[in-house]
Each structure stands twice: as C-alpha cells, then as structure tokens.
C-alpha cells in the first residue's frame, strides 16, 4: 500500500529535447495554495532517479530527480535547468528555497551549476565534491559533505577550501 501511495505522489516527466526524463515527487500535504521548498537531486551517473526521490521523500519537500545519462557537461547542465523550469510550471515552488544536491560524480556538476546560475538555487549540497567550481561573483551557500576515502577526502578538502576563498 505504501508503494502505491508513493507512486501516486510521483510523476515521470519526459524531456524529449534531452532524450531523458525526470521524476517529480509531491509530498502528501502538497497543495498549490502556497509555495513549496524544492530539492533538485542529481544521483550519481548510472544511478536511478528514483534513488534521488527516496533520499528526500519523507522530508516534506517537492523533489525533482533528473535521470542522468551521458550527454556532455554543458548539455547535462542545460537538462537540469530545463527540468527545474518545467517543474516550476507544474507545481508551486518557492524560488528562495530551491536546493541543488548532487551525489558522487554529480557533486561537481551540482556545484558548477549552482555557481554559474546562483539566481536559480538558494543553496547547494554536493555530497562528495572533488573539484571547486569556477565562482564569479555571488554564489549560493554550499554545504559540502566530504568522502571518507583518503584521496577523495583530500580532493574534497581542497575543493571546499577553494570555495571558501572564492
């Protein structure tokens, strides 16, 4: 029964121009009477968009989880922007409470996208950041989670330090 309720609160939206789709989760209490916080979750490449939904499902947020596929960094960034724009047309989003999260290899993409489009995101949470994005001017706050493995931990600390200095 819980799976059926979860399925009913989740839409799969095809993005034909990008050859992929995203999942949109609405919390059970969702109404369009007020703006809602939204999490855009980028799962690691090879992962499933549904994994991103599962990470945030019970938190009371709208969740957009693009299904990542190989399309080059710029096209993928465009795909994420298009998913966010399309989701904003479907549900009522509070533009000042949009979090961009990325896990593993999506952490660098999320940080880069948040730095290049700070007007779209209130904050960014890269889980496993390995390289600091190029920050020009204002950027949203970053909450960086560093990996445990020694080499990844070193890269994460360097990236976090570079972001703090930017």
Tab-separated table of N, CA and C in Angstrom:
chain	number	residue	atom	x	y	z
A	1	UNK	N	0.818	-1.196	0.000
A	1	UNK	CA	0.000	0.000	0.000
A	1	UNK	C	0.864	1.263	0.000
A	2	UNK	N	1.946	1.263	0.813
A	2	UNK	CA	2.837	2.430	0.885
A	2	UNK	C	3.478	2.705	-0.470
A	3	UNK	N	3.835	1.647	-1.191
A	3	UNK	CA	4.412	1.827	-2.528
A	3	UNK	C	3.410	2.455	-3.481
A	4	UNK	N	2.150	2.067	-3.381
A	4	UNK	CA	1.123	2.631	-4.238
A	4	UNK	C	0.956	4.119	-3.952
A	5	UNK	N	0.922	4.510	-2.691
A	5	UNK	CA	0.805	5.917	-2.318
A	5	UNK	C	2.018	6.685	-2.812
A	6	UNK	N	3.226	6.134	-2.640
A	6	UNK	CA	4.451	6.788	-3.115
A	6	UNK	C	4.407	6.960	-4.625
A	7	UNK	N	3.946	5.954	-5.346
A	7	UNK	CA	3.864	6.026	-6.801
A	7	UNK	C	2.888	7.110	-7.244
A	8	UNK	N	1.775	7.259	-6.542
A	8	UNK	CA	0.778	8.248	-6.905
A	8	UNK	C	1.264	9.673	-6.659
A	9	UNK	N	2.218	9.848	-5.763
A	9	UNK	CA	2.747	11.166	-5.449
A	9	UNK	C	3.973	11.501	-6.292
A	10	UNK	N	4.233	10.721	-7.320
A	10	UNK	CA	5.421	10.893	-8.134
A	10	UNK	C	5.031	10.868	-9.603
A	11	UNK	N	5.481	11.862	-10.353
A	11	UNK	CA	5.230	11.928	-11.787
A	11	UNK	C	6.538	11.687	-12.528
A	12	UNK	N	6.474	11.001	-13.638
A	12	UNK	CA	7.614	10.859	-14.540
A	12	UNK	C	7.344	11.799	-15.715
A	13	UNK	N	8.272	12.714	-15.946
A	13	UNK	CA	8.086	13.733	-16.976
A	13	UNK	C	9.162	13.553	-18.043
A	14	UNK	N	8.737	13.250	-19.254
A	14	UNK	CA	9.668	13.043	-20.366
A	14	UNK	C	10.146	14.387	-20.891
A	15	UNK	N	11.449	14.484	-21.101
A	15	UNK	CA	12.071	15.678	-21.660
A	15	UNK	C	12.618	15.286	-23.034
A	16	UNK	N	11.763	15.312	-24.043
A	16	UNK	CA	12.117	14.817	-25.377
A	16	UNK	C	13.346	15.496	-25.957
A	17	UNK	N	13.480	16.806	-25.749
A	17	UNK	CA	14.630	17.530	-26.301
A	17	UNK	C	15.959	17.041	-25.723
A	18	UNK	N	15.901	16.373	-24.588
A	18	UNK	CA	17.118	15.918	-23.915
A	18	UNK	C	17.254	14.398	-23.928
A	19	UNK	N	16.271	13.714	-24.458
A	19	UNK	CA	16.344	12.259	-24.531
A	19	UNK	C	16.372	11.584	-23.177
A	20	UNK	N	15.728	12.199	-22.190
A	20	UNK	CA	15.695	11.621	-20.850
A	20	UNK	C	14.411	12.074	-20.162
A	21	UNK	N	14.362	11.926	-18.849
A	21	UNK	CA	13.175	12.290	-18.078
A	21	UNK	C	13.596	12.711	-16.691
A	22	UNK	N	12.641	13.224	-15.938
A	22	UNK	CA	12.869	13.457	-14.515
A	22	UNK	C	11.651	12.968	-13.756
A	23	UNK	N	11.882	12.667	-12.499
A	23	UNK	CA	10.788	12.309	-11.602
A	23	UNK	C	10.482	13.522	-10.736
A	24	UNK	N	9.204	13.740	-10.505
A	24	UNK	CA	8.746	14.833	-9.648
A	24	UNK	C	7.937	14.232	-8.519
A	25	UNK	N	8.397	14.446	-7.291
A	25	UNK	CA	7.693	13.946	-6.102
A	25	UNK	C	7.017	15.124	-5.407
A	26	UNK	N	5.749	14.936	-5.076
A	26	UNK	CA	4.999	15.912	-4.288
A	26	UNK	C	4.693	15.271	-2.939
A	27	UNK	N	4.961	15.974	-1.837
A	27	UNK	CA	4.619	15.401	-0.529
A	27	UNK	C	3.112	15.249	-0.395
A	28	UNK	N	2.657	14.341	0.450
A	28	UNK	CA	1.212	14.105	0.601
A	28	UNK	C	0.416	15.373	0.927
A	29	UNK	N	1.015	16.314	1.634
A	29	UNK	CA	0.303	17.532	2.034
A	29	UNK	C	0.332	18.616	0.956
A	30	UNK	N	0.942	18.335	-0.189
A	30	UNK	CA	1.090	19.365	-1.216
A	30	UNK	C	-0.259	19.918	-1.682
A	31	UNK	N	-0.342	21.249	-1.732
A	31	UNK	CA	-1.428	21.966	-2.399
A	31	UNK	C	-0.772	23.143	-3.110
A	32	UNK	N	-1.447	23.667	-4.097
A	32	UNK	CA	-0.878	24.813	-4.796
A	32	UNK	C	-1.291	26.140	-4.146
A	33	UNK	N	-1.780	26.066	-2.920
A	33	UNK	CA	-2.211	27.259	-2.193
A	33	UNK	C	-1.036	28.054	-1.625
A	34	UNK	N	0.134	27.433	-1.561
A	34	UNK	CA	1.324	28.110	-1.027
A	34	UNK	C	2.551	27.612	-1.792
A	35	UNK	N	3.623	28.410	-1.807
A	35	UNK	CA	4.850	27.946	-2.456
A	35	UNK	C	5.576	26.933	-1.569
A	36	UNK	N	6.212	25.961	-2.214
A	36	UNK	CA	6.866	24.863	-1.506
A	36	UNK	C	8.373	24.855	-1.745
A	37	UNK	N	9.138	24.399	-0.748
A	37	UNK	CA	10.573	24.207	-0.985
A	37	UNK	C	10.781	23.036	-1.949
A	38	UNK	N	11.839	23.122	-2.726
A	38	UNK	CA	12.104	22.094	-3.725
A	38	UNK	C	13.566	21.674	-3.657
A	39	UNK	N	13.801	20.385	-3.768
A	39	UNK	CA	15.146	19.834	-3.859
A	39	UNK	C	15.314	19.263	-5.261
A	40	UNK	N	16.366	19.705	-5.949
A	40	UNK	CA	16.753	19.087	-7.214
A	40	UNK	C	17.903	18.160	-6.852
A	41	UNK	N	17.682	16.861	-6.991
A	41	UNK	CA	18.696	15.877	-6.590
A	41	UNK	C	19.281	15.191	-7.818
A	42	UNK	N	20.601	15.307	-7.956
A	42	UNK	CA	21.320	14.638	-9.038
A	42	UNK	C	21.994	13.404	-8.470
A	43	UNK	N	21.535	12.274	-8.910
A	43	UNK	CA	22.113	10.999	-8.468
A	43	UNK	C	23.390	10.742	-9.275
A	44	UNK	N	24.263	9.912	-8.760
A	44	UNK	CA	25.480	9.549	-9.483
A	44	UNK	C	25.114	8.930	-10.827
A	45	UNK	N	25.958	9.162	-11.829
A	45	UNK	CA	25.694	8.584	-13.152
A	45	UNK	C	25.622	7.070	-13.015
A	46	UNK	N	24.651	6.495	-13.676
A	46	UNK	CA	24.419	5.058	-13.563
A	46	UNK	C	23.390	4.735	-12.498
A	47	UNK	N	23.100	5.715	-11.648
A	47	UNK	CA	22.071	5.533	-10.629
A	47	UNK	C	20.696	5.799	-11.212
A	48	UNK	N	19.691	5.594	-10.433
A	48	UNK	CA	18.317	5.807	-10.866
A	48	UNK	C	17.750	7.067	-10.244
A	49	UNK	N	16.965	7.789	-11.015
A	49	UNK	CA	16.308	8.985	-10.500
A	49	UNK	C	15.474	8.649	-9.263
A	50	UNK	N	14.906	7.451	-9.230
A	50	UNK	CA	14.078	7.062	-8.078
A	50	UNK	C	14.893	7.008	-6.785
A	51	UNK	N	16.212	6.763	-6.886
A	51	UNK	CA	17.063	6.793	-5.689
A	51	UNK	C	17.096	8.202	-5.100
A	52	UNK	N	17.124	9.214	-5.982
A	52	UNK	CA	17.105	10.597	-5.514
A	52	UNK	C	15.807	10.941	-4.817
A	53	UNK	N	14.706	10.422	-5.346
A	53	UNK	CA	13.407	10.647	-4.704
A	53	UNK	C	13.412	10.016	-3.311
A	54	UNK	N	13.913	8.799	-3.221
A	54	UNK	CA	13.933	8.086	-1.935
A	54	UNK	C	14.726	8.840	-0.874
A	55	UNK	N	15.805	9.505	-1.252
A	55	UNK	CA	16.642	10.225	-0.285
A	55	UNK	C	15.895	11.382	0.384
A	56	UNK	N	14.926	11.969	-0.319
A	56	UNK	CA	14.261	13.167	0.180
A	56	UNK	C	12.761	12.999	0.410
A	57	UNK	N	12.211	11.852	0.087
A	57	UNK	CA	10.758	11.633	0.057
A	57	UNK	C	10.026	12.072	1.322
A	58	UNK	N	10.491	11.729	2.461
A	58	UNK	CA	9.743	11.955	3.706
A	58	UNK	C	10.110	13.252	4.415
A	59	UNK	N	10.643	14.198	3.699
A	59	UNK	CA	11.105	15.440	4.329
A	59	UNK	C	10.138	16.608	4.145
A	60	UNK	N	9.048	16.411	3.388
A	60	UNK	CA	8.077	17.478	3.198
A	60	UNK	C	8.440	18.463	2.101
A	61	UNK	N	9.329	18.061	1.194
A	61	UNK	CA	9.737	18.911	0.081
A	61	UNK	C	9.179	18.365	-1.222
A	62	UNK	N	9.075	19.246	-2.208
A	62	UNK	CA	8.957	18.792	-3.583
A	62	UNK	C	10.346	18.296	-3.972
A	63	UNK	N	10.413	17.271	-4.790
A	63	UNK	CA	11.710	16.750	-5.224
A	63	UNK	C	11.688	16.548	-6.729
A	64	UNK	N	12.708	17.054	-7.400
A	64	UNK	CA	12.934	16.812	-8.818
A	64	UNK	C	14.196	15.977	-8.923
A	65	UNK	N	14.096	14.841	-9.590
A	65	UNK	CA	15.247	13.943	-9.751
A	65	UNK	C	15.435	13.628	-11.237
A	66	UNK	N	16.336	14.374	-11.912
A	66	UNK	CA	16.605	14.082	-13.319
A	66	UNK	C	17.303	12.739	-13.477
A	67	UNK	N	16.920	11.997	-14.510
A	67	UNK	CA	17.615	10.747	-14.825
A	67	UNK	C	18.833	11.108	-15.664
A	68	UNK	N	20.000	11.002	-15.055
A	68	UNK	CA	21.242	11.390	-15.733
A	68	UNK	C	21.639	10.350	-16.764
A	69	UNK	N	22.197	10.840	-17.847
A	69	UNK	CA	22.801	9.983	-18.851
A	69	UNK	C	23.933	10.770	-19.480
A	70	UNK	N	24.806	10.096	-20.184
A	70	UNK	CA	25.952	10.751	-20.806
A	70	UNK	C	25.479	11.672	-21.914
A	71	UNK	N	25.739	12.961	-21.778
A	71	UNK	CA	25.372	13.920	-22.819
A	71	UNK	C	26.325	15.102	-22.859
A	72	UNK	N	27.426	15.024	-22.124
A	72	UNK	CA	28.364	16.136	-22.049
A	72	UNK	C	27.940	17.113	-20.967
A	73	UNK	N	28.912	17.734	-20.344
A	73	UNK	CA	28.655	18.564	-19.162
A	73	UNK	C	27.704	19.738	-19.448
A	74	UNK	N	27.926	20.468	-20.529
A	74	UNK	CA	27.074	21.619	-20.830
A	74	UNK	C	25.638	21.203	-21.142
A	75	UNK	N	25.471	20.137	-21.922
A	75	UNK	CA	24.117	19.658	-22.235
A	75	UNK	C	23.430	19.127	-20.984
A	76	UNK	N	24.210	18.475	-20.129
A	76	UNK	CA	23.618	17.956	-18.898
A	76	UNK	C	23.181	19.097	-17.980
A	77	UNK	N	23.993	20.145	-17.896
A	77	UNK	CA	23.612	21.321	-17.102
A	77	UNK	C	22.335	21.938	-17.681
A	78	UNK	N	22.241	21.999	-19.003
A	78	UNK	CA	21.033	22.506	-19.648
A	78	UNK	C	19.823	21.639	-19.360
A	79	UNK	N	20.044	20.333	-19.316
A	79	UNK	CA	18.971	19.391	-18.991
A	79	UNK	C	18.456	19.642	-17.570
A	80	UNK	N	19.362	19.834	-16.617
A	80	UNK	CA	18.951	20.079	-15.226
A	80	UNK	C	18.171	21.391	-15.134
A	81	UNK	N	18.669	22.439	-15.805
A	81	UNK	CA	17.944	23.714	-15.819
A	81	UNK	C	16.538	23.545	-16.416
A	82	UNK	N	16.448	22.791	-17.510
A	82	UNK	CA	15.153	22.571	-18.160
A	82	UNK	C	14.201	21.792	-17.255
A	83	UNK	N	14.724	20.810	-16.536
A	83	UNK	CA	13.888	20.050	-15.591
A	83	UNK	C	13.333	20.971	-14.511
A	84	UNK	N	14.179	21.847	-13.979
A	84	UNK	CA	13.741	22.779	-12.944
A	84	UNK	C	12.678	23.729	-13.498
A	85	UNK	N	12.922	24.278	-14.665
A	85	UNK	CA	11.962	25.200	-15.273
A	85	UNK	C	10.624	24.513	-15.533
A	86	UNK	N	10.662	23.313	-16.053
A	86	UNK	CA	9.439	22.572	-16.360
A	86	UNK	C	8.691	22.219	-15.079
A	87	UNK	N	9.428	21.834	-14.034
A	87	UNK	CA	8.789	21.508	-12.752
A	87	UNK	C	8.113	22.742	-12.152
A	88	UNK	N	8.750	23.898	-12.298
A	88	UNK	CA	8.155	25.133	-11.774
A	88	UNK	C	6.842	25.470	-12.488
A	89	UNK	N	6.688	25.002	-13.712
A	89	UNK	CA	5.439	25.209	-14.440
A	89	UNK	C	4.347	24.246	-13.960
A	90	UNK	N	4.739	23.136	-13.348
A	90	UNK	CA	3.785	22.113	-12.896
A	90	UNK	C	3.325	22.294	-11.453
A	91	UNK	N	4.239	22.759	-10.603
A	91	UNK	CA	3.938	22.875	-9.176
A	91	UNK	C	4.359	24.252	-8.683
A	92	UNK	N	3.839	24.632	-7.540
A	92	UNK	CA	4.149	25.950	-6.979
A	92	UNK	C	5.393	25.851	-6.107
A	93	UNK	N	6.471	26.458	-6.587
A	93	UNK	CA	7.784	26.379	-5.946
A	93	UNK	C	8.142	27.728	-5.328
A	94	UNK	N	8.698	27.684	-4.142
A	94	UNK	CA	9.238	28.888	-3.512
A	94	UNK	C	10.642	29.094	-4.093
A	95	UNK	N	10.859	30.095	-4.934
A	95	UNK	CA	12.156	30.261	-5.593
A	95	UNK	C	13.301	30.559	-4.637
A	96	UNK	N	12.975	30.970	-3.425
A	96	UNK	CA	14.016	31.250	-2.442
A	96	UNK	C	14.362	30.026	-1.592
A	97	UNK	N	13.729	28.886	-1.904
A	97	UNK	CA	14.011	27.649	-1.160
A	97	UNK	C	14.197	26.482	-2.126
A	98	UNK	N	15.113	26.672	-3.074
A	98	UNK	CA	15.456	25.614	-4.023
A	98	UNK	C	16.878	25.159	-3.716
A	99	UNK	N	17.002	23.905	-3.320
A	99	UNK	CA	18.296	23.303	-3.002
A	99	UNK	C	18.708	22.411	-4.159
A	100	UNK	N	19.951	22.542	-4.592
A	100	UNK	CA	20.523	21.646	-5.592
A	100	UNK	C	21.485	20.717	-4.882
A	101	UNK	N	21.233	19.421	-4.971
A	101	UNK	CA	22.089	18.427	-4.328
A	101	UNK	C	22.638	17.477	-5.386
A	102	UNK	N	23.868	17.071	-5.210
A	102	UNK	CA	24.476	16.110	-6.127
A	102	UNK	C	25.313	15.131	-5.345
A	103	UNK	N	25.299	13.885	-5.772
A	103	UNK	CA	25.984	12.814	-5.051
A	103	UNK	C	27.058	12.198	-5.930
A	104	UNK	N	28.233	11.978	-5.334
A	104	UNK	CA	29.365	11.347	-6.013
A	104	UNK	C	29.759	12.143	-7.256
A	105	UNK	N	29.720	11.545	-8.450
A	105	UNK	CA	30.165	12.289	-9.629
A	105	UNK	C	29.212	13.423	-9.999
A	106	UNK	N	28.023	13.450	-9.447
A	106	UNK	CA	27.087	14.553	-9.687
A	106	UNK	C	27.369	15.740	-8.765
A	107	UNK	N	28.203	15.556	-7.744
A	107	UNK	CA	28.518	16.644	-6.816
A	107	UNK	C	29.216	17.787	-7.542
A	108	UNK	N	30.170	17.467	-8.394
A	108	UNK	CA	30.894	18.507	-9.124
A	108	UNK	C	29.962	19.237	-10.088
A	109	UNK	N	29.079	18.501	-10.760
A	109	UNK	CA	28.112	19.123	-11.666
A	109	UNK	C	27.183	20.044	-10.885
A	110	UNK	N	26.689	19.596	-9.749
A	110	UNK	CA	25.787	20.414	-8.935
A	110	UNK	C	26.486	21.704	-8.485
A	111	UNK	N	27.708	21.592	-8.000
A	111	UNK	CA	28.437	22.780	-7.538
A	111	UNK	C	28.688	23.746	-8.692
A	112	UNK	N	29.067	23.231	-9.837
A	112	UNK	CA	29.319	24.063	-11.007
A	112	UNK	C	28.045	24.775	-11.458
A	113	UNK	N	26.950	24.053	-11.485
A	113	UNK	CA	25.671	24.625	-11.901
A	113	UNK	C	25.203	25.694	-10.914
A	114	UNK	N	25.338	25.442	-9.627
A	114	UNK	CA	24.932	26.426	-8.617
A	114	UNK	C	25.794	27.687	-8.713
A	115	UNK	N	27.080	27.515	-8.981
A	115	UNK	CA	27.973	28.667	-9.106
A	115	UNK	C	27.677	29.468	-10.374
A	116	UNK	N	27.308	28.789	-11.450
A	116	UNK	CA	27.052	29.506	-12.706
A	116	UNK	C	25.648	30.103	-12.767
A	117	UNK	N	24.704	29.565	-12.007
A	117	UNK	CA	23.320	30.046	-12.001
A	117	UNK	C	22.834	30.303	-10.577
A	118	UNK	N	23.482	31.232	-9.853
A	118	UNK	CA	23.108	31.427	-8.444
A	118	UNK	C	21.685	31.938	-8.240
A	119	UNK	N	21.094	32.510	-9.285
A	119	UNK	CA	19.724	33.006	-9.153
A	119	UNK	C	18.703	31.870	-9.123
A	120	UNK	N	19.104	30.675	-9.535
A	120	UNK	CA	18.184	29.535	-9.558
A	120	UNK	C	18.144	28.761	-8.244
A	121	UNK	N	19.223	28.850	-7.465
A	121	UNK	CA	19.355	27.980	-6.300
A	121	UNK	C	19.658	28.782	-5.035
A	122	UNK	N	18.943	28.453	-3.967
A	122	UNK	CA	19.174	29.102	-2.683
A	122	UNK	C	20.386	28.514	-1.977
A	123	UNK	N	20.705	27.248	-2.300
A	123	UNK	CA	21.833	26.569	-1.671
A	123	UNK	C	22.205	25.358	-2.518
A	124	UNK	N	23.404	24.843	-2.237
A	124	UNK	CA	23.883	23.658	-2.952
A	124	UNK	C	24.528	22.708	-1.944
A	125	UNK	N	24.207	21.435	-2.078
A	125	UNK	CA	24.770	20.409	-1.199
A	125	UNK	C	25.442	19.336	-2.052
A	126	UNK	N	26.740	19.510	-2.341
A	126	UNK	CA	27.459	18.480	-3.089
A	126	UNK	C	28.018	17.418	-2.133
A	127	UNK	N	27.548	16.198	-2.272
A	127	UNK	CA	27.973	15.090	-1.425
A	127	UNK	C	29.087	14.330	-2.142
A	128	UNK	N	30.336	14.673	-1.820
A	128	UNK	CA	31.474	14.032	-2.468
A	128	UNK	C	32.152	14.938	-3.476
A	129	UNK	N	32.136	16.246	-3.238
A	129	UNK	CA	32.763	17.215	-4.134
A	129	UNK	C	34.241	16.883	-4.306
A	130	UNK	N	34.718	16.920	-5.552
A	130	UNK	CA	36.143	16.643	-5.780
A	130	UNK	C	36.847	17.811	-6.452
A	131	UNK	N	36.113	18.791	-6.971
A	131	UNK	CA	36.724	19.953	-7.605
A	131	UNK	C	35.839	21.169	-7.377
A	132	UNK	N	36.477	22.277	-7.013
A	132	UNK	CA	35.714	23.502	-6.778
A	132	UNK	C	35.240	24.079	-8.103
A	133	UNK	N	34.027	24.589	-8.136
A	133	UNK	CA	33.537	25.229	-9.362
A	133	UNK	C	34.173	26.602	-9.527
A	134	UNK	N	34.087	27.136	-10.718
A	134	UNK	CA	34.570	28.473	-11.001
A	134	UNK	C	33.495	29.457	-10.542
A	135	UNK	N	33.772	30.167	-9.460
A	135	UNK	CA	32.803	31.107	-8.893
A	135	UNK	C	33.151	32.511	-9.365
A	136	UNK	N	32.184	33.127	-10.014
A	136	UNK	CA	32.350	34.508	-10.473
A	136	UNK	C	31.242	35.331	-9.854
A	137	UNK	N	31.584	36.118	-8.871
A	137	UNK	CA	30.567	36.936	-8.222
A	137	UNK	C	29.830	36.163	-7.143
A	138	UNK	N	28.542	36.449	-7.040
A	138	UNK	CA	27.714	35.857	-5.992
A	138	UNK	C	27.442	34.377	-6.269
A	139	UNK	N	27.448	33.598	-5.230
A	139	UNK	CA	27.056	32.191	-5.350
A	139	UNK	C	26.205	31.833	-4.135
A	140	UNK	N	25.395	30.787	-4.266
A	140	UNK	CA	24.594	30.379	-3.101
A	140	UNK	C	25.505	29.733	-2.058
A	141	UNK	N	25.032	29.597	-0.824
A	141	UNK	CA	25.827	28.883	0.163
A	141	UNK	C	25.955	27.407	-0.212
A	142	UNK	N	27.103	26.840	0.125
A	142	UNK	CA	27.380	25.436	-0.141
A	142	UNK	C	27.480	24.689	1.180
A	143	UNK	N	26.880	23.512	1.240
A	143	UNK	CA	27.044	22.589	2.360
A	143	UNK	C	27.759	21.381	1.771
A	144	UNK	N	29.041	21.272	2.047
A	144	UNK	CA	29.857	20.247	1.404
A	144	UNK	C	30.041	19.060	2.329
A	145	UNK	N	29.745	17.887	1.804
A	145	UNK	CA	29.982	16.641	2.527
A	145	UNK	C	31.170	15.967	1.854
A	146	UNK	N	32.198	15.712	2.632
A	146	UNK	CA	33.444	15.157	2.103
A	146	UNK	C	33.465	13.652	2.311
A	147	UNK	N	33.944	12.943	1.296
A	147	UNK	CA	34.020	11.483	1.338
A	147	UNK	C	35.066	11.008	2.336
A	148	UNK	N	34.919	9.767	2.798
A	148	UNK	CA	35.828	9.187	3.785
A	148	UNK	C	37.146	8.712	3.192
A	149	UNK	N	37.139	8.198	1.965
A	149	UNK	CA	38.342	7.636	1.362
A	149	UNK	C	39.435	8.705	1.283
A	150	UNK	N	40.674	8.341	1.597
A	150	UNK	CA	41.766	9.299	1.750
A	150	UNK	C	41.936	10.227	0.543
A	151	UNK	N	42.026	9.685	-0.655
A	151	UNK	CA	42.236	10.519	-1.841
A	151	UNK	C	41.040	11.422	-2.096
A	152	UNK	N	39.839	10.887	-1.945
A	152	UNK	CA	38.634	11.692	-2.154
A	152	UNK	C	38.478	12.737	-1.054
A	153	UNK	N	38.876	12.382	0.161
A	153	UNK	CA	38.813	13.332	1.274
A	153	UNK	C	39.740	14.516	1.004
A	154	UNK	N	40.942	14.219	0.499
A	154	UNK	CA	41.910	15.276	0.184
A	154	UNK	C	41.353	16.199	-0.901
A	155	UNK	N	40.814	15.644	-1.975
A	155	UNK	CA	40.235	16.453	-3.046
A	155	UNK	C	39.060	17.284	-2.530
A	156	UNK	N	38.233	16.687	-1.690
A	156	UNK	CA	37.088	17.391	-1.128
A	156	UNK	C	37.503	18.562	-0.261
A	157	UNK	N	38.515	18.366	0.561
A	157	UNK	CA	39.001	19.462	1.419
A	157	UNK	C	39.592	20.583	0.576
A	158	UNK	N	40.337	20.220	-0.459
A	158	UNK	CA	40.911	21.239	-1.352
A	158	UNK	C	39.806	22.022	-2.048
A	159	UNK	N	38.783	21.316	-2.512
A	159	UNK	CA	37.671	21.972	-3.197
A	159	UNK	C	36.917	22.891	-2.231
A	160	UNK	N	36.689	22.414	-1.015
A	160	UNK	CA	35.977	23.223	-0.019
A	160	UNK	C	36.788	24.476	0.328
A	161	UNK	N	38.080	24.334	0.457
A	161	UNK	CA	38.948	25.463	0.749
A	161	UNK	C	38.917	26.490	-0.388
A	162	UNK	N	38.980	26.004	-1.631
A	162	UNK	CA	38.926	26.897	-2.789
A	162	UNK	C	37.585	27.633	-2.839
A	163	UNK	N	36.497	26.934	-2.524
A	163	UNK	CA	35.178	27.577	-2.499
A	163	UNK	C	35.116	28.649	-1.404
A	164	UNK	N	35.650	28.326	-0.232
A	164	UNK	CA	35.630	29.282	0.871
A	164	UNK	C	36.409	30.537	0.505
A	165	UNK	N	37.489	30.383	-0.233
A	165	UNK	CA	38.305	31.532	-0.632
A	165	UNK	C	37.677	32.320	-1.779
A	166	UNK	N	36.796	31.682	-2.528
A	166	UNK	CA	36.157	32.380	-3.662
A	166	UNK	C	35.100	33.325	-3.125
